[in-house]
């Protein structure tokens, strides 16, 4: 987000180099006549093929032409004598932070059509910690189903935990996805998924966070009605700083 450029700009030499480079680009490359001629060429090619819903094309192109005509003068007004100050530092870059932990023991049934957030299915103990504080849950259930997919991705076998937060009754879900070829009895299976509080899809503080950890399966099957059994332990992660 421009942190290096910001720090270089704070030095006199950095500002002068920026100024010389900018003026050089304006002199060598910013040819208003050529750019405006290119706008005319594009307009002549495209305009005969526009439909009624694309009537804004001409208005947008007028804005582009105004930008081309005025940009050199605007920049020279600001940088002709000296460079303007840049006082506002850039935003900190987004980071992926560990915000909690999840530990589970489970046994449940594979259900081809997932009932989503239905609780009290199967048998599960689910221990959650968020921001160093334990989260008490009620009505915890578990089942297996195909989930995920979309955006060109294939669905994966997923162990779905659903429950309610004891403090306010809000729904809580944990989805642990396991590669299809790994969904069989084994230790330390690399697994990932999502943790969600409340309903809907969100990256906000009460929205969806990500899970990374390892599963142990002592029983596993992808056939309707078959049982699976195992344990999982992992961390809850969240992207912090996006959109700041």
Tab-separated table of C-alpha atoms in Angstrom, residues 178-186 189-190:
chain	number	residue	atom	x	y	z
A	178	UNK	CA	-10.963	-33.057	4.512
A	179	UNK	CA	-9.670	-34.030	1.042
A	180	UNK	CA	-11.717	-36.901	-0.384
A	181	UNK	CA	-8.706	-39.206	-0.708
A	182	UNK	CA	-7.830	-38.534	2.963
A	183	UNK	CA	-11.305	-39.233	4.374
A	184	UNK	CA	-10.389	-42.592	5.884
A	185	UNK	CA	-9.040	-43.828	9.224
A	186	UNK	CA	-5.707	-42.095	9.827
A	189	UNK	CA	-4.833	-35.412	8.560
A	190	UNK	CA	-4.206	-31.821	7.426
